[in-house]
Structure formats: C-alpha cells, structure tokens
C-alpha cells in the first residue's frame, strides 16, 4: 500500500525548494513529489516503503527545519 507523507519545510528561497524536491525524489520507492500549502511550504511525497522519519532527517540536514505533519494510506487504483 502506498503512503502519502506530508511535511512542513522551512524553505527561504527557490534553491531550498529545489533541494527539498530533489531529496524527496532521490528516496527509493517514491512515485510522486510535490509542493502544497498556501505558501508552497509543504512537501508531499507518495510511494511505497518510504522511511518518513529518515526523510525528515535528511531534509533537516540539507534544507533546514522540517516537521512531519501526517502519514496516510493512499489507494493507487
């Protein structure tokens, strides 16, 4: 079953946004990466077998403050 992971990331510039999307896209098992929220400050990652806590740690290390908001199941049918 695929998971939808929603994270709030402090992105101050366009370079930070592209770095966050790149980190999300390089994670194994990811099928979709995108931005959500009013100010495009939330990263959405959809895929199977993704370690949500590990992904948040990588975002904190490379981009800045990141917080895990939710992890939900997604029906891919």
mmCIF file of C-alpha atoms in Angstrom:
data_model
loop_
_atom_site.group_PDB
_atom_site.id
_atom_site.type_symbol
_atom_site.label_atom_id
_atom_site.label_comp_id
_atom_site.label_asym_id
_atom_site.label_seq_id
_atom_site.Cartn_x
_atom_site.Cartn_y
_atom_site.Cartn_z
ATOM 1 C CA UNK A 1 0.000 0.000 0.000
ATOM 2 C CA UNK A 2 1.335 3.414 -0.942
ATOM 3 C CA UNK A 3 1.793 6.100 1.693
ATOM 4 C CA UNK A 4 1.294 9.846 1.416
ATOM 5 C CA UNK A 5 3.777 11.755 3.590
ATOM 6 C CA UNK A 6 3.137 15.443 4.250
ATOM 7 C CA UNK A 7 5.969 17.516 5.738
ATOM 8 C CA UNK A 8 6.301 21.181 6.581
ATOM 9 C CA UNK A 9 9.702 22.510 5.483
ATOM 10 C CA UNK A 10 11.164 25.963 6.108
ATOM 11 C CA UNK A 11 12.155 26.990 2.567
ATOM 12 C CA UNK A 12 13.538 30.503 2.385
ATOM 13 C CA UNK A 13 14.468 30.621 -1.296
ATOM 14 C CA UNK A 14 14.000 28.894 -4.630
ATOM 15 C CA UNK A 15 17.252 26.960 -4.140
ATOM 16 C CA UNK A 16 15.877 25.476 -0.902
ATOM 17 C CA UNK A 17 12.676 24.428 -2.680
ATOM 18 C CA UNK A 18 14.568 22.645 -5.439
ATOM 19 C CA UNK A 19 16.849 20.957 -2.870
ATOM 20 C CA UNK A 20 13.819 19.691 -0.919
ATOM 21 C CA UNK A 21 12.196 18.299 -4.068
ATOM 22 C CA UNK A 22 15.483 16.701 -5.135
ATOM 23 C CA UNK A 23 15.915 14.976 -1.750
ATOM 24 C CA UNK A 24 12.343 13.690 -1.897
ATOM 25 C CA UNK A 25 12.782 12.434 -5.454
ATOM 26 C CA UNK A 26 16.020 10.576 -4.702
ATOM 27 C CA UNK A 27 14.403 8.481 -1.982
ATOM 28 C CA UNK A 28 13.784 4.886 -3.040
ATOM 29 C CA UNK A 29 10.159 3.911 -3.562
ATOM 30 C CA UNK A 30 8.916 7.427 -4.346
ATOM 31 C CA UNK A 31 6.405 7.818 -7.184
ATOM 32 C CA UNK A 32 5.399 11.480 -6.671
ATOM 33 C CA UNK A 33 6.971 14.566 -5.093
ATOM 34 C CA UNK A 34 5.265 17.949 -4.955
ATOM 35 C CA UNK A 35 4.631 21.156 -3.039
ATOM 36 C CA UNK A 36 1.407 22.036 -1.245
ATOM 37 C CA UNK A 37 0.118 24.726 1.035
ATOM 38 C CA UNK A 38 -0.748 28.352 0.653
ATOM 39 C CA UNK A 39 2.890 29.431 0.528
ATOM 40 C CA UNK A 40 4.205 26.200 -1.055
ATOM 41 C CA UNK A 41 5.944 25.345 2.220
ATOM 42 C CA UNK A 42 4.761 21.743 2.483
ATOM 43 C CA UNK A 43 6.396 18.831 0.676
ATOM 44 C CA UNK A 44 4.230 15.859 -0.330
ATOM 45 C CA UNK A 45 5.855 12.502 -1.070
ATOM 46 C CA UNK A 46 3.869 9.495 -2.283
ATOM 47 C CA UNK A 47 5.327 6.000 -2.627
ATOM 48 C CA UNK A 48 5.814 2.562 -1.135
ATOM 49 C CA UNK A 49 8.319 1.573 1.537
ATOM 50 C CA UNK A 50 9.402 5.120 2.390
ATOM 51 C CA UNK A 51 11.013 5.814 5.758
ATOM 52 C CA UNK A 52 9.224 9.029 6.786
ATOM 53 C CA UNK A 53 11.464 9.764 9.775
ATOM 54 C CA UNK A 54 14.618 9.244 7.722
ATOM 55 C CA UNK A 55 13.308 11.546 5.006
ATOM 56 C CA UNK A 56 12.599 14.291 7.557
ATOM 57 C CA UNK A 57 16.118 13.902 8.984
ATOM 58 C CA UNK A 58 17.677 14.315 5.517
ATOM 59 C CA UNK A 59 15.569 17.421 4.869
ATOM 60 C CA UNK A 60 16.633 18.903 8.219
ATOM 61 C CA UNK A 61 20.276 18.255 7.407
ATOM 62 C CA UNK A 62 20.238 19.695 3.873
ATOM 63 C CA UNK A 63 17.459 22.323 3.847
ATOM 64 C CA UNK A 64 16.611 23.425 7.367
ATOM 65 C CA UNK A 65 13.709 22.975 9.736
ATOM 66 C CA UNK A 66 11.360 20.171 8.685
ATOM 67 C CA UNK A 67 8.383 18.737 10.548
ATOM 68 C CA UNK A 68 6.367 15.607 9.780
ATOM 69 C CA UNK A 69 2.679 16.531 9.577
ATOM 70 C CA UNK A 70 0.975 13.292 8.522
ATOM 71 C CA UNK A 71 1.412 9.837 7.027
ATOM 72 C CA UNK A 72 -1.693 8.369 5.380
ATOM 73 C CA UNK A 73 -2.503 5.393 3.160
ATOM 74 C CA UNK A 74 -3.276 6.145 -0.490
ATOM 75 C CA UNK A 75 -5.355 3.949 -2.782
ATOM 76 C CA UNK A 76 -3.498 3.766 -6.115
ATOM 77 C CA UNK A 77 -6.356 2.062 -8.013
#
